[in-house]
Coordinates of C-alpha atoms in Angstrom, one line a residue:
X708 CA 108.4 9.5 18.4
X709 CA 107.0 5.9 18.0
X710 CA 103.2 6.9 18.1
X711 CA 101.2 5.5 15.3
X712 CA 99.6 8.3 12.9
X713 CA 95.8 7.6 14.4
X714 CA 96.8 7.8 17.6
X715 CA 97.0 11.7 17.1
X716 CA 94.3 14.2 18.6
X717 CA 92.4 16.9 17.1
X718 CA 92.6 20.9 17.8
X719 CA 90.5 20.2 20.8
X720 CA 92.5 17.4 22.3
X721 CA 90.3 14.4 21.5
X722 CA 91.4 11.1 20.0
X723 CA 91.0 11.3 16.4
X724 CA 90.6 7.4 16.9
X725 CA 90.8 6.3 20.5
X726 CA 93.2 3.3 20.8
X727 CA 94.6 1.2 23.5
X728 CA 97.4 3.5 25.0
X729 CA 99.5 3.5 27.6
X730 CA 99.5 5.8 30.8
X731 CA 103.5 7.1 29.4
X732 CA 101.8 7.6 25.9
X733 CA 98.9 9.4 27.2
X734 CA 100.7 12.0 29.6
X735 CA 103.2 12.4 26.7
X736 CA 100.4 13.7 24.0
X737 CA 98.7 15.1 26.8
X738 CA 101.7 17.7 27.9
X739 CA 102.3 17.8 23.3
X740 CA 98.4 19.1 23.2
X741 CA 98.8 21.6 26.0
X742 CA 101.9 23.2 25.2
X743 CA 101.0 23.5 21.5
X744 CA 98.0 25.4 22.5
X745 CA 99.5 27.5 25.0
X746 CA 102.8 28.3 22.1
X747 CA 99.7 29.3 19.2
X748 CA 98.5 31.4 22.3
X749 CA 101.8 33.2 22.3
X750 CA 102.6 33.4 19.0
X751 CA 98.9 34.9 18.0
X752 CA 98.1 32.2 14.9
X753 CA 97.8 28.7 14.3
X754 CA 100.9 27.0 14.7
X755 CA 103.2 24.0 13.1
X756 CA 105.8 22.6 15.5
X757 CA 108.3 19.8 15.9
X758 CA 109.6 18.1 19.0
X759 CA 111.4 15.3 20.1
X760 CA 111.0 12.9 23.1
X761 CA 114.2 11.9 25.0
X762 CA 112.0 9.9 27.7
X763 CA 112.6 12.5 30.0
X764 CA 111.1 15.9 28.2
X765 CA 109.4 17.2 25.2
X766 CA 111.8 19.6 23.4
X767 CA 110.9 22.2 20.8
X768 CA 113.1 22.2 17.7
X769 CA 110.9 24.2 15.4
X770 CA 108.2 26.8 15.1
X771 CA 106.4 28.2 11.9
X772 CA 102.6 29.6 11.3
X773 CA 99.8 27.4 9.6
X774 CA 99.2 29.8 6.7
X775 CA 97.2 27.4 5.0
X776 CA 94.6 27.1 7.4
X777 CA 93.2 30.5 7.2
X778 CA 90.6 29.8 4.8
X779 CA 90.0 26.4 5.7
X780 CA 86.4 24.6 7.1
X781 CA 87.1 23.4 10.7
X782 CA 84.1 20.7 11.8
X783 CA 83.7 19.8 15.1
X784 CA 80.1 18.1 16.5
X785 CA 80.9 20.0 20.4
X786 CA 77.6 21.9 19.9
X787 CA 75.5 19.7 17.6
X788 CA 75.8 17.3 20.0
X789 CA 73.2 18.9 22.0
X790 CA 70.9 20.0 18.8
X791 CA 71.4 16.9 17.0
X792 CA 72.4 14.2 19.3
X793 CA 71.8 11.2 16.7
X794 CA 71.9 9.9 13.2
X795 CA 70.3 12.2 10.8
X796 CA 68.3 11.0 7.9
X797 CA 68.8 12.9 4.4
X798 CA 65.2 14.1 4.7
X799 CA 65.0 14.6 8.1
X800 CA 68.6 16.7 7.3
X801 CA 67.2 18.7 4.4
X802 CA 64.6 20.3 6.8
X803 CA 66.0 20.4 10.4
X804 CA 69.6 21.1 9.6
X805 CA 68.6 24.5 7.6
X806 CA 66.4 25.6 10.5
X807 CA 68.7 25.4 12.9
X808 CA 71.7 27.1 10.9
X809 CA 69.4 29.6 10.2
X810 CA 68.6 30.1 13.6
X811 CA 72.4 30.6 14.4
X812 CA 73.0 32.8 11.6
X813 CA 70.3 35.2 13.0
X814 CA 72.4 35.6 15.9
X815 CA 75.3 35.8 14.2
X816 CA 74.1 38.5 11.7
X817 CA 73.0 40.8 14.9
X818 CA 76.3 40.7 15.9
X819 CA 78.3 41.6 12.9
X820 CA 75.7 42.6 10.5
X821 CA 74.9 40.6 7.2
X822 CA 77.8 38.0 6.9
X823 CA 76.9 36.5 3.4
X824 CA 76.9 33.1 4.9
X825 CA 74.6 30.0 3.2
X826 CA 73.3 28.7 6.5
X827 CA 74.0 25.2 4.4
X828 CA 77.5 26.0 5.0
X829 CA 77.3 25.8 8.8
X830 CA 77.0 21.9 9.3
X831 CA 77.9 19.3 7.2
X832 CA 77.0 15.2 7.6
X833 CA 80.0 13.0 8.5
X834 CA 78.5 10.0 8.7
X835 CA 74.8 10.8 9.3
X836 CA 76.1 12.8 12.0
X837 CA 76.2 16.9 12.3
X838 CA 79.4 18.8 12.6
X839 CA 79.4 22.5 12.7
X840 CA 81.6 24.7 10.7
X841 CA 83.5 26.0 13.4
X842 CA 85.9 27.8 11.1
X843 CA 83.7 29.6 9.6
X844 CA 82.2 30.3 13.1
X845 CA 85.1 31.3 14.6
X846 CA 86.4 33.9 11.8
X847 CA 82.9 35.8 13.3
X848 CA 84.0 35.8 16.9
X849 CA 87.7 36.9 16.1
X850 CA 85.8 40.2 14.6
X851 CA 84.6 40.5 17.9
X852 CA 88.1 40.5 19.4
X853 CA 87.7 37.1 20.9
X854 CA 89.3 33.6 20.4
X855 CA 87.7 31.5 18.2
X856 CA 86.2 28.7 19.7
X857 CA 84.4 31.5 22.2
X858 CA 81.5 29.7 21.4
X859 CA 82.1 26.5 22.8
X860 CA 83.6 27.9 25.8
X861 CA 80.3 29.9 26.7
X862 CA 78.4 27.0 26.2
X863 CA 80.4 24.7 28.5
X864 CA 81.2 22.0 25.9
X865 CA 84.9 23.0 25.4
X866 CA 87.1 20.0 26.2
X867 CA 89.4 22.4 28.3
X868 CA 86.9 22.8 30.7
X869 CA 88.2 26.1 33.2
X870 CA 89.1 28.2 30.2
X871 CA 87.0 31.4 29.4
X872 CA 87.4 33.3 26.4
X873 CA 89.9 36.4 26.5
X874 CA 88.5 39.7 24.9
X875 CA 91.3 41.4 22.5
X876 CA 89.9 44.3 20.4
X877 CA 90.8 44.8 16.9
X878 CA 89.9 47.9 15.1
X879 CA 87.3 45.7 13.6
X880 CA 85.9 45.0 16.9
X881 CA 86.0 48.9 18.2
X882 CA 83.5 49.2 14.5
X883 CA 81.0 46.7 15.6
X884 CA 80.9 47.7 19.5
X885 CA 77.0 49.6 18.5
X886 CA 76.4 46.3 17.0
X887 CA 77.8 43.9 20.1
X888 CA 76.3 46.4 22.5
X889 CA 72.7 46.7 21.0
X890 CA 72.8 42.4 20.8
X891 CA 73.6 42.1 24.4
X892 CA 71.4 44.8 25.8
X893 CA 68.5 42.6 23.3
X894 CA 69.8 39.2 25.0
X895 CA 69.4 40.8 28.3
X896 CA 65.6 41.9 28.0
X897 CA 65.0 38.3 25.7
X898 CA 63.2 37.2 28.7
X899 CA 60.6 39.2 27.9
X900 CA 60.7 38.2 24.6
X901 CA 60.4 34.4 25.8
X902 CA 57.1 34.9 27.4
X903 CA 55.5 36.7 24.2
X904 CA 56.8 34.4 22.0
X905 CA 55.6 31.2 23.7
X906 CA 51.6 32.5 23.6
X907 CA 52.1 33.6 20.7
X908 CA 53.8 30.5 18.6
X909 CA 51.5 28.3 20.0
X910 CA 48.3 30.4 19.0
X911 CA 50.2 29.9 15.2
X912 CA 50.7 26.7 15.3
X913 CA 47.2 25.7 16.0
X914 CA 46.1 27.0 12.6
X915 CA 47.8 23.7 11.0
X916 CA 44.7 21.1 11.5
X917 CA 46.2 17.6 10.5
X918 CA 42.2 16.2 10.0
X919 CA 42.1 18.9 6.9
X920 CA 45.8 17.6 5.2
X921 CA 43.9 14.3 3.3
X922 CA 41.9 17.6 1.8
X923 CA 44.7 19.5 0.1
X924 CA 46.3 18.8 -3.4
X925 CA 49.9 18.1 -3.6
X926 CA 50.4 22.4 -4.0
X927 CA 48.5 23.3 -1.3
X928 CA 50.9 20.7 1.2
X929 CA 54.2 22.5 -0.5
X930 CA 52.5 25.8 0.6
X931 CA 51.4 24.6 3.9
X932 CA 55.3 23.4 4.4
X933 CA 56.4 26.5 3.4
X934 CA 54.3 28.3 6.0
X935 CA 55.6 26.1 8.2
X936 CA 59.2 26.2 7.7
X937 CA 58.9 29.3 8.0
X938 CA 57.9 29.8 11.6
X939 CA 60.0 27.0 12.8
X940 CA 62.7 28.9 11.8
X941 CA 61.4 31.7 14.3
X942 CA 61.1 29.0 17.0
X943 CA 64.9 27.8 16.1
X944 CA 65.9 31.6 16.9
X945 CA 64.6 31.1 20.2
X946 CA 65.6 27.8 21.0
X947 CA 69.2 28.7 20.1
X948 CA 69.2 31.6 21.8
X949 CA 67.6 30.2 25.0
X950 CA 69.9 27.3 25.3
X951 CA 72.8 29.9 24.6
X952 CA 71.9 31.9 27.4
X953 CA 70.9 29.1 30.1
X954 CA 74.8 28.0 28.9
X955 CA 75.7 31.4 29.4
X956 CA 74.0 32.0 32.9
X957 CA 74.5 28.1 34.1
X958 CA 78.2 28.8 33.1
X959 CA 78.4 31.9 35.3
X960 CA 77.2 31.0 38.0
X961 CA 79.2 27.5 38.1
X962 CA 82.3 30.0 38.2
X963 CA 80.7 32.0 41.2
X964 CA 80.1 28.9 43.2
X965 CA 83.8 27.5 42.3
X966 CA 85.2 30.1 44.0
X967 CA 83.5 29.1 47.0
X968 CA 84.3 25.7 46.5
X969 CA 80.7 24.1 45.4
X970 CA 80.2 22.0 42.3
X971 CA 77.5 23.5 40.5
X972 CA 76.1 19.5 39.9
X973 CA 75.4 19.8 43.9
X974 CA 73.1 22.1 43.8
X975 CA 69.4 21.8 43.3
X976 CA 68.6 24.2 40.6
X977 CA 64.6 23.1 39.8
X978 CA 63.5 23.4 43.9
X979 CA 59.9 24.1 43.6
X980 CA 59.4 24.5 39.9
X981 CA 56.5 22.6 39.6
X982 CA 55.9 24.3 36.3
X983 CA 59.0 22.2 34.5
X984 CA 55.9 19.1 35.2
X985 CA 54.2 20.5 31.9
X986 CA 57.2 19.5 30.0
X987 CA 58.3 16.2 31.6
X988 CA 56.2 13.1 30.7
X989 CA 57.6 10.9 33.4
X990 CA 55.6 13.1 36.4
X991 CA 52.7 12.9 34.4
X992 CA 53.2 8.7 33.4
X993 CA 53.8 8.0 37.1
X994 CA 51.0 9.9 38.4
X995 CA 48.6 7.6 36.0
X996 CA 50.0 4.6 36.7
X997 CA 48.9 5.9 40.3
X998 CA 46.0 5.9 39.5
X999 CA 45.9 3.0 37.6
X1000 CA 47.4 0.4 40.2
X1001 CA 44.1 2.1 43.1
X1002 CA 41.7 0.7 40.2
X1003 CA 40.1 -2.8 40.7
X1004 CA 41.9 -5.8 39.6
X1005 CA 39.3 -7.1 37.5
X1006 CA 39.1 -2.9 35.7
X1007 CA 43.6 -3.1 36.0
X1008 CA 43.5 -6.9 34.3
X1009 CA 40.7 -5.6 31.3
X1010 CA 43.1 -2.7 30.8
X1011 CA 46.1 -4.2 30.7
X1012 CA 45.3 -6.6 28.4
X1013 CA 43.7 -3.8 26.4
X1014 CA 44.0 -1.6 23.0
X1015 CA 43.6 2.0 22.9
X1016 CA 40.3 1.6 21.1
X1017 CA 39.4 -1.3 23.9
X1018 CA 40.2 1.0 26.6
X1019 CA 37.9 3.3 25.8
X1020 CA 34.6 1.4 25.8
X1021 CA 35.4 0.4 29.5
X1022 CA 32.9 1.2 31.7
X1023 CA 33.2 3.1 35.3
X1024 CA 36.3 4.9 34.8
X1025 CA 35.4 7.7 32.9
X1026 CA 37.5 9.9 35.1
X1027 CA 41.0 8.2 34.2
X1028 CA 40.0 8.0 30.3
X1029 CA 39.7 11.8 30.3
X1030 CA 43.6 11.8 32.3
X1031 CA 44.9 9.4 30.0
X1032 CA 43.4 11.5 27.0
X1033 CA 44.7 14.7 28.6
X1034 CA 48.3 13.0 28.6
X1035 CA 48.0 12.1 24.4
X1036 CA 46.8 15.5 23.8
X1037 CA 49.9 16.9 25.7
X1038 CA 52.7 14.9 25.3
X1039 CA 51.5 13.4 21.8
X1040 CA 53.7 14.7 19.7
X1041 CA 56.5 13.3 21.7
X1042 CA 58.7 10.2 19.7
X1043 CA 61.8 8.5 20.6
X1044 CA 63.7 11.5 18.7
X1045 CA 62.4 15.6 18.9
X1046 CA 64.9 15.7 16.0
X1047 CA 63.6 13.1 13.6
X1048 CA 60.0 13.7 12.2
X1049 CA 60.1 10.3 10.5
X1050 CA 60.0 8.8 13.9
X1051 CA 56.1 7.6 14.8
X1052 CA 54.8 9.7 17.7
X1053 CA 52.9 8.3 20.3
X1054 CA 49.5 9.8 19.1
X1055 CA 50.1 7.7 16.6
X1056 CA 50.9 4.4 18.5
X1057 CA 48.3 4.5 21.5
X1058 CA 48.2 0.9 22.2
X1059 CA 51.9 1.7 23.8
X1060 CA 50.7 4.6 25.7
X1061 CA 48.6 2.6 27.2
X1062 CA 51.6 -0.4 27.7
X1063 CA 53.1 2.6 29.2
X1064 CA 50.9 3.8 31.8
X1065 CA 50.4 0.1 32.8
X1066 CA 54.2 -0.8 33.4
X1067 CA 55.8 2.4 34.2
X1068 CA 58.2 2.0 36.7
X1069 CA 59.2 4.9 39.6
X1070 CA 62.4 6.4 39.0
X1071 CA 65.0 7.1 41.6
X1072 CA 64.9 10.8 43.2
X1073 CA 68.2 12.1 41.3
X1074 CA 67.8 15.7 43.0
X1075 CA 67.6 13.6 46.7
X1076 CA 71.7 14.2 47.1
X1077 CA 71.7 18.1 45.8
X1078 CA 71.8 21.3 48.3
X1079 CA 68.8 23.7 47.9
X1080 CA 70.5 27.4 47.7
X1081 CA 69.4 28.7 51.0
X1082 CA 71.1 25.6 53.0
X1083 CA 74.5 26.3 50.9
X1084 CA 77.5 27.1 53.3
X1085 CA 78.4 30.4 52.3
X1086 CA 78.1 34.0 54.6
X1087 CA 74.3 35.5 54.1
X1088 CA 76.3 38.4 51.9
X1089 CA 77.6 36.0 49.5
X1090 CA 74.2 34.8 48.9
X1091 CA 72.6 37.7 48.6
X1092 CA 75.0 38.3 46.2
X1093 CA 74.9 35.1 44.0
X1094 CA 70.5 35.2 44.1
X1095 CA 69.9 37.0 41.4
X1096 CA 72.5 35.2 38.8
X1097 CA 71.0 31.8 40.9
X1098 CA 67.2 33.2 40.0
X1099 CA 68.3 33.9 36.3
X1100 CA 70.2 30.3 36.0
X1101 CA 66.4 28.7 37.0
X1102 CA 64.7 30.9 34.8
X1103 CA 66.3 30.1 31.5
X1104 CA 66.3 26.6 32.6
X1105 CA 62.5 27.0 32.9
X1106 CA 62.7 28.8 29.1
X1107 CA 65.0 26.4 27.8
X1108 CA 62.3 23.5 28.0
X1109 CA 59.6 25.4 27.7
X1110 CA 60.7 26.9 24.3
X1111 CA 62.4 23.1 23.4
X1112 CA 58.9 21.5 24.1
X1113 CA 57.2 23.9 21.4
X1114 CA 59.6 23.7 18.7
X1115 CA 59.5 19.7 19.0
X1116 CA 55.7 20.3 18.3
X1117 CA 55.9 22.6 15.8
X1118 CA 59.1 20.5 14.0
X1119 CA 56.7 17.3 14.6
X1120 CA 53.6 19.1 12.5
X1121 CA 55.9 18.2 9.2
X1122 CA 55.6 14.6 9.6
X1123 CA 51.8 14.6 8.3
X1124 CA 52.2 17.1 5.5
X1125 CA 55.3 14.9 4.0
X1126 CA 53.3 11.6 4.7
X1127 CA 50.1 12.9 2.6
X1128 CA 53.0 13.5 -0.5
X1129 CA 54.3 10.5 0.0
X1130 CA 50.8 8.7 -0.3
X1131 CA 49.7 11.1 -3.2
X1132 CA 52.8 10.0 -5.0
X1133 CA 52.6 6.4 -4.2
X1134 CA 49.3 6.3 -5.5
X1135 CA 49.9 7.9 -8.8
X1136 CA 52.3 5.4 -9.2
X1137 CA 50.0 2.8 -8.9
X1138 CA 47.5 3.9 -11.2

């Protein structure tokens, strides 16, 4: 056919290897990618086929089943993308990568019972990078009657875009319907859940004091990282589930509002939510570099030119100290990755909290453009109608970073426990 081997695509109709191709060559795998699918459709399994290219058409010359693929490991990085959106660290992978399969095997397991599944086996690294073991993944949703990369699709991140998953029964499936029923009847009330759980895991998490870890003996920091581990993996739970079900909801409702011709990315969705505010540092950076640019230039040039440490022995603005203390206690734990603990958080770098309140610049309104619900141009009946799924979307977004906001705390509370080992250690190797 005169294609090079890496200019292939993938299952999901990616570039393996993204070259330089022509607008011919593209339409040409293009039409190859969306007829194979639609023929393994047809057929029921994974497919093998052969075609030619007579510049005109694609012709079919042979069809057989992939046999050999039915116990194979099939990676795609889809959904890690949004857990683990950067390079992972062997350490940082050890912890975080477990949590999270964990977390999704949970789910899993409430759906089809005890699967016998290492939650190792879910992701593996490809370069630094996380892929999850959609094969294995997939196998669990075809018990359910339902195609395999269901997952993806609820969640929005399936390259196809307008598909939705197609619900075929198997006798399997008709075994497991207590199971599926009692799990989405659970998933339905887990907003009540959500507002427990947050009280609750923050209460918990306040019994790890930091000032007490240069106390502890190398045993007592293993048992305090057990402890730990062990209620960030409860956090995971909800964190996967919540951003499951925003997909879920935000997924729905983008459907609803196709058919009357909006795109959901029109739409205002946080009008009025003034409670996302305790989750986004940027409303909370801009209000105190308001307050910092009505202070008096001689107070603004002393703190610019300021430490953390010098910052706080300035007189007369007692008031802003407090704020800007307020904002480290708050936002603290935040780094330049929720994902990697290694990362220095800026508790631990105030001198550039301080840079940061002094230079922050105002960002453009990005919500300026978007319709609030009660202006969009449908009948009063079709609104009425869509509210409720509307009020639900806006709630789990709401969850979503509430519940992503605490687990990047709790994650973030390993960071001291495995720098005290790594200063024990260092210093017994000194002595």
């Amino acid at each position: 056919n005169g294609l090079t081997p890496e200019r292939w695509v993938n299952k999901w109709g990616e570039w393996i290897v993204k070259p330089e191709t022509s607008p011919i060559e593209t339409d040409l795998i293009q039409k190859v990618v969306t007829s194979t699918k639609k023929i393994a459709e047809t057929f029921g399994a994974d497919v093998d086929v052969e075609w030619v290219y007579d510049g005109n058409s694609i012709n079919w010359v042979q069809l057989r089943e992939i046999t050999s693929l039915n116990n194979a490991s099939l990676y795609s990085n889809h959904i890690s993308r949004e857990f683990f959106p950067v390079m992972i660290k062997p350490l940082i992978w050890s912890i975080n990568v477990p949590l999270v399969c964990s977390g999704w095997l949970k789910l899993f397991e409430q759906l089809v019972g005890k699967c016998n599944i290492d939650p190792h086996s879910l992701a593996k690294p490809f370069y630094y990078r996380a892929y999850f073991n959609m094969g294995t993944i997939g196998k669990i949703f075809e018990a359910l009657g339902l195609p395999s990369d269901t997952l993806e699709l609820l969640l929005d991140v399936e390259s196809g875009g307008s598909e939705k998953p197609t619900f075929k029964p198997t006798a399997k499936t008709l075994r497991l319907l207590p199971k599926m029923i009692g799990c989405a009847i659970d998933k339905i009330r887990f907003a009540k859940k959500i507002n427990l759980f947050l009280p609750s895991m923050k209460n918990r998490y306040s019994a790890f004091s930091i000032a007490s870890i240069t106390h502890l003996k190398p045993g007592e920091i293993i048992t305090e990282i057990d402890k730990l581990y062990k209620l960030n993996e409860e956090t995971a739970y909800y964190m996967i589930v919540t951003y499951s079900l925003m997909g879920v909801y935000n997924g729905l409702l983008k459907y609803q509002l196709k058919k009357y011709g909006i795109p959901i990315d029109t739409v205002e969705l946080t009008f009025g939510m003034d409670e996302l505010n305790d989750f986004n540092p940027l409303v909370t950076l801009s209000s105190l570099n308001h307050n910092f640019s009505h202070l008096r230039d001689g107070i603004k040039e002393k703190i610019s030119n300021s430490s953390y440490q010098d910052f706080l022995t300035i007189s007369g603005i007692n008031s802003f100290q407090k704020s800007v203390n307020n904002f480290i206690e708050h936002f603290g734990h935040l780094s330049d990755s929720g994902n990697d603990f290694s990362c220095t958080p800026w508790r631990e770098n105030r001198d550039s909290i301080i840079s940061m309140i002094v230079n922050y610049t105002q960002r453009n309104d990005t919500t300026a453009h978007k319709v609030h619900f009660s202006n969009l141009k449908i009948s009063p009946m079709k609104k009425m109608l869509l509210r409720p799924l509307y009020q639900r979307a806006r709630k789990f977004l709401y969850y979503r970073e509430a519940v992503g906001f605490l687990y990047t705390y709790g994650y973030g509370l390993f960071r001291p426990y495995f720098l005290a080992l790594g200063d024990y250690f260092f210093l017994k190797e000194c002595m």
